[in-house]
Short mmCIF file of C-alpha atoms in Angstrom, two decimals:
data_model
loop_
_atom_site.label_atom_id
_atom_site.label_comp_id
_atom_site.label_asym_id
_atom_site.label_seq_id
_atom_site.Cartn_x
_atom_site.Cartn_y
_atom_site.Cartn_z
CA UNK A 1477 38.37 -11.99 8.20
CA UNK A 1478 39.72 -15.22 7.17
CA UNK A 1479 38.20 -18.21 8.44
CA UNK A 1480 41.47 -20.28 9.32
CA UNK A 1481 45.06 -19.30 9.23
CA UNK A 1482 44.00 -15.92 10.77
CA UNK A 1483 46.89 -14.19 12.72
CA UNK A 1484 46.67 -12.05 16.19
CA UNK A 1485 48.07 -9.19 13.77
CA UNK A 1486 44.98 -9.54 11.59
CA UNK A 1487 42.74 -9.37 14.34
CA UNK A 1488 44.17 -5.81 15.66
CA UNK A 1489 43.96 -4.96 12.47
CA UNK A 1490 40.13 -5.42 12.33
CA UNK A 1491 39.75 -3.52 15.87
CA UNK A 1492 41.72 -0.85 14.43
CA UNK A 1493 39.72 -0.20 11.59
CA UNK A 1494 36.15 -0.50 13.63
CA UNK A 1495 38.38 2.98 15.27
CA UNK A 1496 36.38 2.08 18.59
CA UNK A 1497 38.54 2.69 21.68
CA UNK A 1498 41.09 0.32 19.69
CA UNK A 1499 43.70 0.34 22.24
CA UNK A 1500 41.53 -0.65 24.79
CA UNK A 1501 39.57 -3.02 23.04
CA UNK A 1502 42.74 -4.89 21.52
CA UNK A 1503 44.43 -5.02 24.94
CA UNK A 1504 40.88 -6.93 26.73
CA UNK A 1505 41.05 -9.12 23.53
CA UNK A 1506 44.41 -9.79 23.28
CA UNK A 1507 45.17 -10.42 27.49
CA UNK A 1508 42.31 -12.60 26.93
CA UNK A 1509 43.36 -14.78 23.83
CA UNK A 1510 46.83 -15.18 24.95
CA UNK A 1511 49.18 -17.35 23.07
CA UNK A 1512 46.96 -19.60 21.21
CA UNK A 1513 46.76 -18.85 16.97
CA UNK A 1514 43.33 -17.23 16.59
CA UNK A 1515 41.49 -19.66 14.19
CA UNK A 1516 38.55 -16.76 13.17
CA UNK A 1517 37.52 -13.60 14.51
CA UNK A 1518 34.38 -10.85 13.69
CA UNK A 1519 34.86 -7.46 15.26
CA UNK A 1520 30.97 -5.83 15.24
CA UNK A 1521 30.18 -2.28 15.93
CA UNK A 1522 26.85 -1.04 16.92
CA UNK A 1523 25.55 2.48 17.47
CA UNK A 1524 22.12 2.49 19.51
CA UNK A 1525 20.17 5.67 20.71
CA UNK A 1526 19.01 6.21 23.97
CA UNK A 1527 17.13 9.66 24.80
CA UNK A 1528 19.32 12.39 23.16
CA UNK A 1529 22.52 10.39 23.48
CA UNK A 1530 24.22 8.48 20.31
CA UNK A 1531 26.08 5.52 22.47
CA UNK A 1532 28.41 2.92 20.66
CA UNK A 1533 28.55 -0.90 21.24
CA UNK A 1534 30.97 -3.18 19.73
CA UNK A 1535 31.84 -6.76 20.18
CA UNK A 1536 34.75 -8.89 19.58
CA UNK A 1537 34.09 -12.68 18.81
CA UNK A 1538 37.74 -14.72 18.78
CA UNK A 1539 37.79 -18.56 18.08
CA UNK A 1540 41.09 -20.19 18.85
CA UNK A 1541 41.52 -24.16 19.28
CA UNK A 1542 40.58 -24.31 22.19
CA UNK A 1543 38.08 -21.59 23.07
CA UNK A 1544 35.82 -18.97 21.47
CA UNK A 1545 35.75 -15.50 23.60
CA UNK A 1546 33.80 -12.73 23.75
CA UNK A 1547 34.37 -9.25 24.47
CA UNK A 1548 32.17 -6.43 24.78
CA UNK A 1549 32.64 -2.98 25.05
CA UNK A 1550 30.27 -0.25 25.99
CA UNK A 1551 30.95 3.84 26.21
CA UNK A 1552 28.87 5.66 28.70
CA UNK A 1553 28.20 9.41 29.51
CA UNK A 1554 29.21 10.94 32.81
CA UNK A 1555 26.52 9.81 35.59
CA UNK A 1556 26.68 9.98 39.45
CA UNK A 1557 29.31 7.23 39.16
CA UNK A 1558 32.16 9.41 37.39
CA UNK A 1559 32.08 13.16 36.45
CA UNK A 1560 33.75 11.98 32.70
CA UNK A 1561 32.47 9.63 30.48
CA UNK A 1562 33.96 6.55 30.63
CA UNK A 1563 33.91 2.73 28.87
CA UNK A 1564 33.66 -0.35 30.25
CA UNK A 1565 34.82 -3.68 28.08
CA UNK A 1566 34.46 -7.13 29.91
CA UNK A 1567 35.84 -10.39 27.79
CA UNK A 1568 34.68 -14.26 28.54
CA UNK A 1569 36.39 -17.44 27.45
CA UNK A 1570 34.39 -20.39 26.99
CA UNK A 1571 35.92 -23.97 26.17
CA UNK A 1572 34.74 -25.13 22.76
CA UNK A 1573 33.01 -28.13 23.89
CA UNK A 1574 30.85 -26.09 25.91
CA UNK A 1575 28.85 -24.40 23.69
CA UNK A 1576 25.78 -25.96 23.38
CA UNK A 1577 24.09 -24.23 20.34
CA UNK A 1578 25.11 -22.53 16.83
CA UNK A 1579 22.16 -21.06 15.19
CA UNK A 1580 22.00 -18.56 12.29
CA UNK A 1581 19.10 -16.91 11.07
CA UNK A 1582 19.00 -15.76 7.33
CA UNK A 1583 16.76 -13.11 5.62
CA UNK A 1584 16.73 -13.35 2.10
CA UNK A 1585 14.43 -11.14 -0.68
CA UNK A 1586 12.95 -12.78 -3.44
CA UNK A 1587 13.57 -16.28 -2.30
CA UNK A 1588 11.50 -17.23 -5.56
CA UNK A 1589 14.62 -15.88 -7.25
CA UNK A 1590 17.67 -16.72 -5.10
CA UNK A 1591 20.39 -17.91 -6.29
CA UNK A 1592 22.93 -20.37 -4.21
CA UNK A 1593 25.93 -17.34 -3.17
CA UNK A 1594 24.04 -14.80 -2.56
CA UNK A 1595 24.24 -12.82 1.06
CA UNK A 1596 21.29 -12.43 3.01
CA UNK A 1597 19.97 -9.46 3.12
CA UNK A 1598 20.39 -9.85 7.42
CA UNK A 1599 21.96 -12.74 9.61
CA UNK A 1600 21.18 -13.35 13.26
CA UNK A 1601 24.15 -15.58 14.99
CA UNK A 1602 22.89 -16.84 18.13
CA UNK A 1603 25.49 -18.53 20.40
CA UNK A 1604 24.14 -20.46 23.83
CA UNK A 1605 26.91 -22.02 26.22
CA UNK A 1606 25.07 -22.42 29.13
CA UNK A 1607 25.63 -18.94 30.96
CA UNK A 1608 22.44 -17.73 30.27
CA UNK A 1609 19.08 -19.41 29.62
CA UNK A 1610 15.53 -18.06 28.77
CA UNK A 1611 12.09 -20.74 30.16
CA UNK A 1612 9.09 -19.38 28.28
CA UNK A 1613 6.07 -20.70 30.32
CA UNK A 1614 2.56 -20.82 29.86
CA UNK A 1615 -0.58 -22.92 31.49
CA UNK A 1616 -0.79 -26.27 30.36
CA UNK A 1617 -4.24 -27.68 28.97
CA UNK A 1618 -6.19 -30.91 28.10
CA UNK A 1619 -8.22 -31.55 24.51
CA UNK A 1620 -11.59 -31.15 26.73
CA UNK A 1621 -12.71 -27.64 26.86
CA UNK A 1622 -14.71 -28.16 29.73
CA UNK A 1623 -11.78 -29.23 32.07
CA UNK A 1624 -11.42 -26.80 34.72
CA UNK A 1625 -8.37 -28.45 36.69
CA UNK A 1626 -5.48 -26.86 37.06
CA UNK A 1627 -2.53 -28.90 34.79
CA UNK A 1628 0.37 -26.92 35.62
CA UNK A 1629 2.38 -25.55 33.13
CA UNK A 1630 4.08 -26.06 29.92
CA UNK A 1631 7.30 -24.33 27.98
CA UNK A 1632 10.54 -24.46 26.99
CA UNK A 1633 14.16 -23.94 27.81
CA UNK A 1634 16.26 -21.67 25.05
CA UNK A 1635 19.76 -20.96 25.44
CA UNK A 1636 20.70 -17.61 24.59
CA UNK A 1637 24.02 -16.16 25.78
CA UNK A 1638 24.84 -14.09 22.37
CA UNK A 1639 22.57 -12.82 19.95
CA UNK A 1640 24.31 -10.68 17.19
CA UNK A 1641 22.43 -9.18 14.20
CA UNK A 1642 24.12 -7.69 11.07
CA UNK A 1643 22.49 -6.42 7.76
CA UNK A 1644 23.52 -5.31 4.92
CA UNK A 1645 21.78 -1.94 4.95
CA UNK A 1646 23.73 -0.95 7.93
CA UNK A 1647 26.45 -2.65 8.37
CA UNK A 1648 27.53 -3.58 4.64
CA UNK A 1649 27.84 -7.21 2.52
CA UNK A 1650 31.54 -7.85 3.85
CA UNK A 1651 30.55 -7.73 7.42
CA UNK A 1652 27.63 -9.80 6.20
CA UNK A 1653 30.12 -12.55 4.83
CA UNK A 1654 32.62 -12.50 7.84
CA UNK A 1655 29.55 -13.24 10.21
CA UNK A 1656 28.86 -15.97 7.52
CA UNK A 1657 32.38 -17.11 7.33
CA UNK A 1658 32.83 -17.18 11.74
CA UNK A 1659 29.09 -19.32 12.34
CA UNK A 1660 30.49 -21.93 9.80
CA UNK A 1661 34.20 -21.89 11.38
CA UNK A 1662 32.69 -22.23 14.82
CA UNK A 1663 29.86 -25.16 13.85
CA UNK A 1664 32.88 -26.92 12.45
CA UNK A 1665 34.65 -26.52 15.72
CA UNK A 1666 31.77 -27.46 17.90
CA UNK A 1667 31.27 -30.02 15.60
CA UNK A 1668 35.30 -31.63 16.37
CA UNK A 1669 35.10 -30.43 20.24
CA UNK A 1670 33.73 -33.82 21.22
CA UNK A 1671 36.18 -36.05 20.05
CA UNK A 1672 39.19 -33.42 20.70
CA UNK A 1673 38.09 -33.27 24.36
CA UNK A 1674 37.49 -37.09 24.31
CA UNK A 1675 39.60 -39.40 27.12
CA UNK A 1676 41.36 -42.80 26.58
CA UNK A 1677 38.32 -44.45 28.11
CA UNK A 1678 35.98 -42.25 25.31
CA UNK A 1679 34.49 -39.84 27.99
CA UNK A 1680 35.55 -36.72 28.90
CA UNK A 1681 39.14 -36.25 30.16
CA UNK A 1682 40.27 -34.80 33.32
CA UNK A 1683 39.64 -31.28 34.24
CA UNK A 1684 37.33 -30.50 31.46
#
């Protein structure tokens, strides 16, 4: 993955080579990113276990100029639904200056040791635009332990839309660095949205 100059090309290339469904997956991806130049892209596979079936997972994460979109794309075994197994992908385009949050979590060994360049051993990208958001509540209290009136409660709001973890034991150092490379390329474009989607008065222009 580069992180700018990246072509549509490139980006089938990288679906191609995950060898999930890549005809379907390129063609959600693709209808979805349209004409605009993709900016950066990370193409993530995932195999989970449920019961005695092996089922694969893998997303898509485009960011163009204007938007970053998601796709996801899930196979499932034959169920009352449909006698064959079948897949279902879904994509989402959010405007840049939407998203809300960028966070990326780093696990490195030896910290004592580390040395600036070196991958993390595991990265967590967490992406929040709003679609999705997690209150953690719990009863509120006073400083007198005595107080037996009720104070309501207390918490917080997270956002938490996409959460993507990648290691380097299972998924390898150069998916690693490409989830490095696309957190920094999108910061830098959430970081721009503002004044990109800024008006001639300094607020928000029309239809935004």
């Amino acid at each position: 993955m580069a992180k700018t100059g990246t072509t549509t090309q490139g980006l089938r290339a990288a679906i191609e080579r995950s060898g999930y469904y890549p005809a379907l997956v390129a063609e959600a991806v693709e209808a979805a990113v349209g004409g605009e130049p993709v900016v950066a892209y990370l193409v993530h596979q995932e195999t989970t276990f449920d019961a005695n079936e092996v089922r694969r997972h893998v997303t898509v994460l485009v960011l163009t100029d204007q938007r970053f979109i998601v796709s996801h794309t899930d196979e499932q075994a034959a169920d009352d639904t449909s006698p064959t197994p079948y897949a279902t992908t879904s994509t989402e385009s959010v405007k840049i200056h939407r998203i809300s949050s960028v966070v990326l979590s780093r696990v490195v060994a030896n910290p004592e040791s580390y040395t600036p360049g070196t991958l993390p051993r595991e990265v967590v990208l967490t992406i929040g635009w709003g679609a999705v958001s997690r209150i953690d509540l719990e009863p509120a209290a006073c400083g007198d332990p005595n107080c037996e009136a009720d104070h309501g409660y207390t918490g917080s709001s997270t956002a938490d839309d996409l959460s993507l973890r990648v290691s380097e034991a299972g998924d390898g150092p150069e998916t690693v660095r490409q989830t490095l490379d696309f957190a920094q390329a999108l910061s830098e474009a959430t970081a721009a949205a503002p004044a990109a989607e800024a008006g001639p008065q300094g607020t928000a222009g029309a239809g935004h």
